[in-house]
Coordinates of C-alpha atoms in Angstrom, one line a residue:
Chain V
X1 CA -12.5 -4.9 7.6
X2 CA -11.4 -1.2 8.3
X3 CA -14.7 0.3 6.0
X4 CA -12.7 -1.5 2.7
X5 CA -14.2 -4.8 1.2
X6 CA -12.2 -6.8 -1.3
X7 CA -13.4 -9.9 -3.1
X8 CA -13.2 -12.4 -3.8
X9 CA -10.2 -13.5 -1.7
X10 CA -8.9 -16.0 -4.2
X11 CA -9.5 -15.9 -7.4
X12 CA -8.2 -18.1 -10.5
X13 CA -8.6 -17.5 -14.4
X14 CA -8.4 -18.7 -17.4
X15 CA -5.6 -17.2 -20.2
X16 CA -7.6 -15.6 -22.6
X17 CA -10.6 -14.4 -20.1
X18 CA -11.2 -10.8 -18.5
X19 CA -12.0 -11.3 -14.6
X20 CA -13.3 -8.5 -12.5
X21 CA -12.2 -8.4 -9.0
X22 CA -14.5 -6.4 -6.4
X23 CA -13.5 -3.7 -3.8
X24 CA -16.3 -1.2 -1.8
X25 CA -16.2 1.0 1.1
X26 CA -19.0 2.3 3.3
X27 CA -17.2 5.3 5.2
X28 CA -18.0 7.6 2.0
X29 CA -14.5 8.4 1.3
X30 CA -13.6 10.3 -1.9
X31 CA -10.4 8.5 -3.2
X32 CA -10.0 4.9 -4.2
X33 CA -7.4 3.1 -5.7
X34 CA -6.0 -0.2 -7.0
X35 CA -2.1 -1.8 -6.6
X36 CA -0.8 -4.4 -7.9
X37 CA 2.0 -6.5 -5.5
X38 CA 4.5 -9.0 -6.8
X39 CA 6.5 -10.9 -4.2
X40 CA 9.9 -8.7 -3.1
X41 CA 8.3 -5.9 -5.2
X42 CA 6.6 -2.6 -3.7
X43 CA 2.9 -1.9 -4.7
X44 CA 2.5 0.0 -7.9
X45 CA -0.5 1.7 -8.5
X46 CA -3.0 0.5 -11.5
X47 CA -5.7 3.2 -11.2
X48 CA -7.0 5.7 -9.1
X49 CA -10.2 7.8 -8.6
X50 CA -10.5 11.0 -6.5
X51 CA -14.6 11.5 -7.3
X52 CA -17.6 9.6 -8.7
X53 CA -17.3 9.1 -12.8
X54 CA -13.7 9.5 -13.2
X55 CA -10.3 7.9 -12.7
X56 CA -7.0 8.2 -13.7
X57 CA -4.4 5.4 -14.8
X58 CA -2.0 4.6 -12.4
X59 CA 2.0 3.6 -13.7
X60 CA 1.0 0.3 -14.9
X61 CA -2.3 0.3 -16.2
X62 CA -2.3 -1.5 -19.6
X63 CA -4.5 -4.1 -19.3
X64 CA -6.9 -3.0 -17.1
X65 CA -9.6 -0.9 -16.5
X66 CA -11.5 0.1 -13.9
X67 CA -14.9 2.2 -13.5
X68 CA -16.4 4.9 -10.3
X69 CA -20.2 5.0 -11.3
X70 CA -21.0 4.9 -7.6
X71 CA -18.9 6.2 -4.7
X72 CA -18.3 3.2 -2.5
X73 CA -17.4 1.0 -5.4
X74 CA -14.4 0.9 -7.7
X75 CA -14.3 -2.7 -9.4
X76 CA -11.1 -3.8 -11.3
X77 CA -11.2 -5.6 -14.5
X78 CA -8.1 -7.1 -15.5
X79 CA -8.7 -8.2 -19.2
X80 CA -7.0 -10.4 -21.4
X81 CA -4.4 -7.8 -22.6
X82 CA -2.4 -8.1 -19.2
X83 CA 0.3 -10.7 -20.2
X84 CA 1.0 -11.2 -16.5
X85 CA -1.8 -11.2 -14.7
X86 CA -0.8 -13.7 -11.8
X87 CA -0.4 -11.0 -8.6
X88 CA -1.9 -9.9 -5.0
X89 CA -4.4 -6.7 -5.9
X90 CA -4.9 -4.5 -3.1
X91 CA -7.7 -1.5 -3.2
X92 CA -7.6 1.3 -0.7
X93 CA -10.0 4.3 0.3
X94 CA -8.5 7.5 1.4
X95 CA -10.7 10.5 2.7
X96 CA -10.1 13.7 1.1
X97 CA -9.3 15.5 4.3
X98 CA -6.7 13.0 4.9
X99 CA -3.6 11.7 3.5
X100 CA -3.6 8.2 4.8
X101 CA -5.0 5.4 2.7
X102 CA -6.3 2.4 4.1
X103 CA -6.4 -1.1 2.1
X104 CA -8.9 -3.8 2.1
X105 CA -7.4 -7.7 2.3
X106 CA -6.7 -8.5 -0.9
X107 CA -7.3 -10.2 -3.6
X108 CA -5.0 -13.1 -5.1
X109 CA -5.3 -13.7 -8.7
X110 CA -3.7 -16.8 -10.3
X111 CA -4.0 -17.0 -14.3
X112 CA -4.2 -20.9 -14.4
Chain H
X1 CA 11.2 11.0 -10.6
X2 CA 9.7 10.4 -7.4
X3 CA 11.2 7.7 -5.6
X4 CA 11.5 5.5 -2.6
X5 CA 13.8 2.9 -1.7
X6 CA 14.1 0.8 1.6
X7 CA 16.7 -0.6 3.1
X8 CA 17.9 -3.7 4.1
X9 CA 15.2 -5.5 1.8
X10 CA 15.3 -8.2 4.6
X11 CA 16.3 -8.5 8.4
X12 CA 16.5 -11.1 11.1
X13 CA 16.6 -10.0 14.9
X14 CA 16.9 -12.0 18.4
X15 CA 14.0 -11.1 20.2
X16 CA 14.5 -7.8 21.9
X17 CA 17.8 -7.3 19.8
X18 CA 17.0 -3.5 18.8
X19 CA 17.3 -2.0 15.2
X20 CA 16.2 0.2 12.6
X21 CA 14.8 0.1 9.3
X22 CA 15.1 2.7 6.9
X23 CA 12.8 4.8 3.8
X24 CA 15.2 7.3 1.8
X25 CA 13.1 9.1 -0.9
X26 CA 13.1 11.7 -3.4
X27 CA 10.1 13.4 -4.4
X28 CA 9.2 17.2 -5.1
X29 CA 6.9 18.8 -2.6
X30 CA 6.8 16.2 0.2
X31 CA 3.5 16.1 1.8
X32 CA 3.8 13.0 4.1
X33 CA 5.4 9.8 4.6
X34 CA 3.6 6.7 6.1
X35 CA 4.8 3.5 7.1
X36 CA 2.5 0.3 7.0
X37 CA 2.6 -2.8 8.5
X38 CA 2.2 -5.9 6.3
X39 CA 1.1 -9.7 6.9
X40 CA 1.9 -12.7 4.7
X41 CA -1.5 -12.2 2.3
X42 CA -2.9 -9.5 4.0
X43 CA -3.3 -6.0 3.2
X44 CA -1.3 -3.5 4.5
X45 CA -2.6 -1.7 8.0
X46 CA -1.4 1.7 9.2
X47 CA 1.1 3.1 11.5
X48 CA 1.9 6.7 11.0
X49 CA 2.1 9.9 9.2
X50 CA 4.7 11.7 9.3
X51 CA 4.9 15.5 7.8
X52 CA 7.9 17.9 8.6
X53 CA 11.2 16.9 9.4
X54 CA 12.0 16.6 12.7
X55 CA 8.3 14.8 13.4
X56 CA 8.8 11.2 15.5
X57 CA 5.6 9.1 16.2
X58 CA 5.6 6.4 18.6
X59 CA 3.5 3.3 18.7
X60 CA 4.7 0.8 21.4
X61 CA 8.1 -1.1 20.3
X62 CA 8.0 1.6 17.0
X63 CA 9.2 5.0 16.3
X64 CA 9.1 6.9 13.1
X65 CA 11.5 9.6 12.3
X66 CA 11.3 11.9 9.5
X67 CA 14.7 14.3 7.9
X68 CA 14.6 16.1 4.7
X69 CA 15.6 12.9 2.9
X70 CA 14.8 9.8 4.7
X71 CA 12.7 8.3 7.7
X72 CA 13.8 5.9 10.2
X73 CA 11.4 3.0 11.4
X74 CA 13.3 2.2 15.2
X75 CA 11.8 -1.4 16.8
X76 CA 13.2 -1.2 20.3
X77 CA 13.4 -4.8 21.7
X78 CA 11.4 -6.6 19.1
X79 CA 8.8 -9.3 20.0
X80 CA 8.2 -12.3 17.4
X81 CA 4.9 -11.2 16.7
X82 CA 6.4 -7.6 15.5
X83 CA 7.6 -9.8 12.4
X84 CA 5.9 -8.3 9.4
X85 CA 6.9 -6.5 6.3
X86 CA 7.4 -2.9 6.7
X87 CA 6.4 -0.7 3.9
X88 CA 7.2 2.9 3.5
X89 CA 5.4 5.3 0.8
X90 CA 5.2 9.2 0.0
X91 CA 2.5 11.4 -1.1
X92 CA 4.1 14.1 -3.6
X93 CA 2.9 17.5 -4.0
X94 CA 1.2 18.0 -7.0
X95 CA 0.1 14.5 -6.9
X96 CA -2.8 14.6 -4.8
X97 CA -3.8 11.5 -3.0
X98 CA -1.6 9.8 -5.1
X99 CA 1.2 7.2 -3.1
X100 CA 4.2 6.3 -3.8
X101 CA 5.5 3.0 -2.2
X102 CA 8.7 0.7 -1.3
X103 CA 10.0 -2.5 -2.0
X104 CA 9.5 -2.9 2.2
X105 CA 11.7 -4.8 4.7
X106 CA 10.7 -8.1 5.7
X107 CA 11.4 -8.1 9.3
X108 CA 11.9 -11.7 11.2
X109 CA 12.5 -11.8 15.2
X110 CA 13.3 -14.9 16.3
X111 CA 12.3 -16.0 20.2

């Protein structure tokens, strides 16, 4: 899983409810974030945290929030605000010491 | 505004018919480009940095090339399983740890 956990793989809510989706990481890396991907769209970054108890909003993060109260977990919650909620959520870890990030699977949310 | 844009959004190639793909950005301060591979609902997986211009990487079939204002992605005769999307992003200075990603190319060899 490349030291990046996302679940569930599927998930499906109902209009009106907040759903949190899950992502972890066990190589103690600094830097977590969440995307959002739409088909034929590029991923656009919801939130992001660089250290343990804070995060900063991404370029599209109304209607979601996120918390860092441990290091190797950075759950998303997207709530009932997002009016479009129906996408592919990818998290990713990234080590301070490097630039690269590294994504978990996936998580695909469908708003039924 | 930092921005990246990839071109062509989709390409089809005869197996070992060789091309390119390309990232053009502009962002302030680069401090490196990446380019990821992607599978139909899977996340994306890693294929190189690149930091200065004038840096290639190479990874069987795939090179990376980096100028001051755009990276090439070269797949020298193409297998069907190289077909994937191909996804570019940028890291900005300033903006530590903070990416900035394409649309990709959705890349389909044919046997």
């Amino acid at each position: 899983d490349g030291g990046i956990t996302q679940s569930p793989k599927y998930l499906f809510r109902k209009e009106g409810q907040n759903v949190t989706l899950s992502c972890e990481q066990n190589l103690n890396h600094d830097a977590m974030y969440w995307y959002r991907q739409d088909p034929g769209q590029g991923l656009r970054l919801i939130y992001y945290s660089q250290i343990v108890n804070d995060f900063q909003k991404g370029d599209i993060a109304e209607g979601y929030s996120v918390s860092r109260e441990k290091k190797e977990s950075f759950p998303l919650t997207v709530t009932s605000a997002q009016k479009n909620p129906t996408a592919f959520y990818l998290c990713a870890r990234s080590p301070r010491e490097a630039l690269r990030a590294f994504f978990g699977q996936g998580t695909r949310l469908t708003v039924v | 505004e930092d921005q990246v844009t990839q071109s062509p959004e989709a390409l089809r190639l005869q197996e070992g018919e060789s091309s390119s793909l390309n990232c053009s950005y502009t962002v302030s301060g680069l401090r490196g480009l990446f380019w990821y591979r992607q599978d139909p609902g899977k996340g994306p997986e890693f294929l190189f940095t690149l930091y200065s211009a004038g840096e290639e990487k190479e990874k069987e079939r795939l090179k990376a090339t980096l100028t001051k204002k755009e990276s090439f992605l070269h797949i020298t005769a193409p297998k069907p399983e190289d077909s994937a999307t191909y996804l570019c992003a940028v890291q900005a200075g300033g903006n530590f740890n903070k990416f900035y990603f394409g649309s990709g190319t959705k890349l389909n060899v044919k046997p």
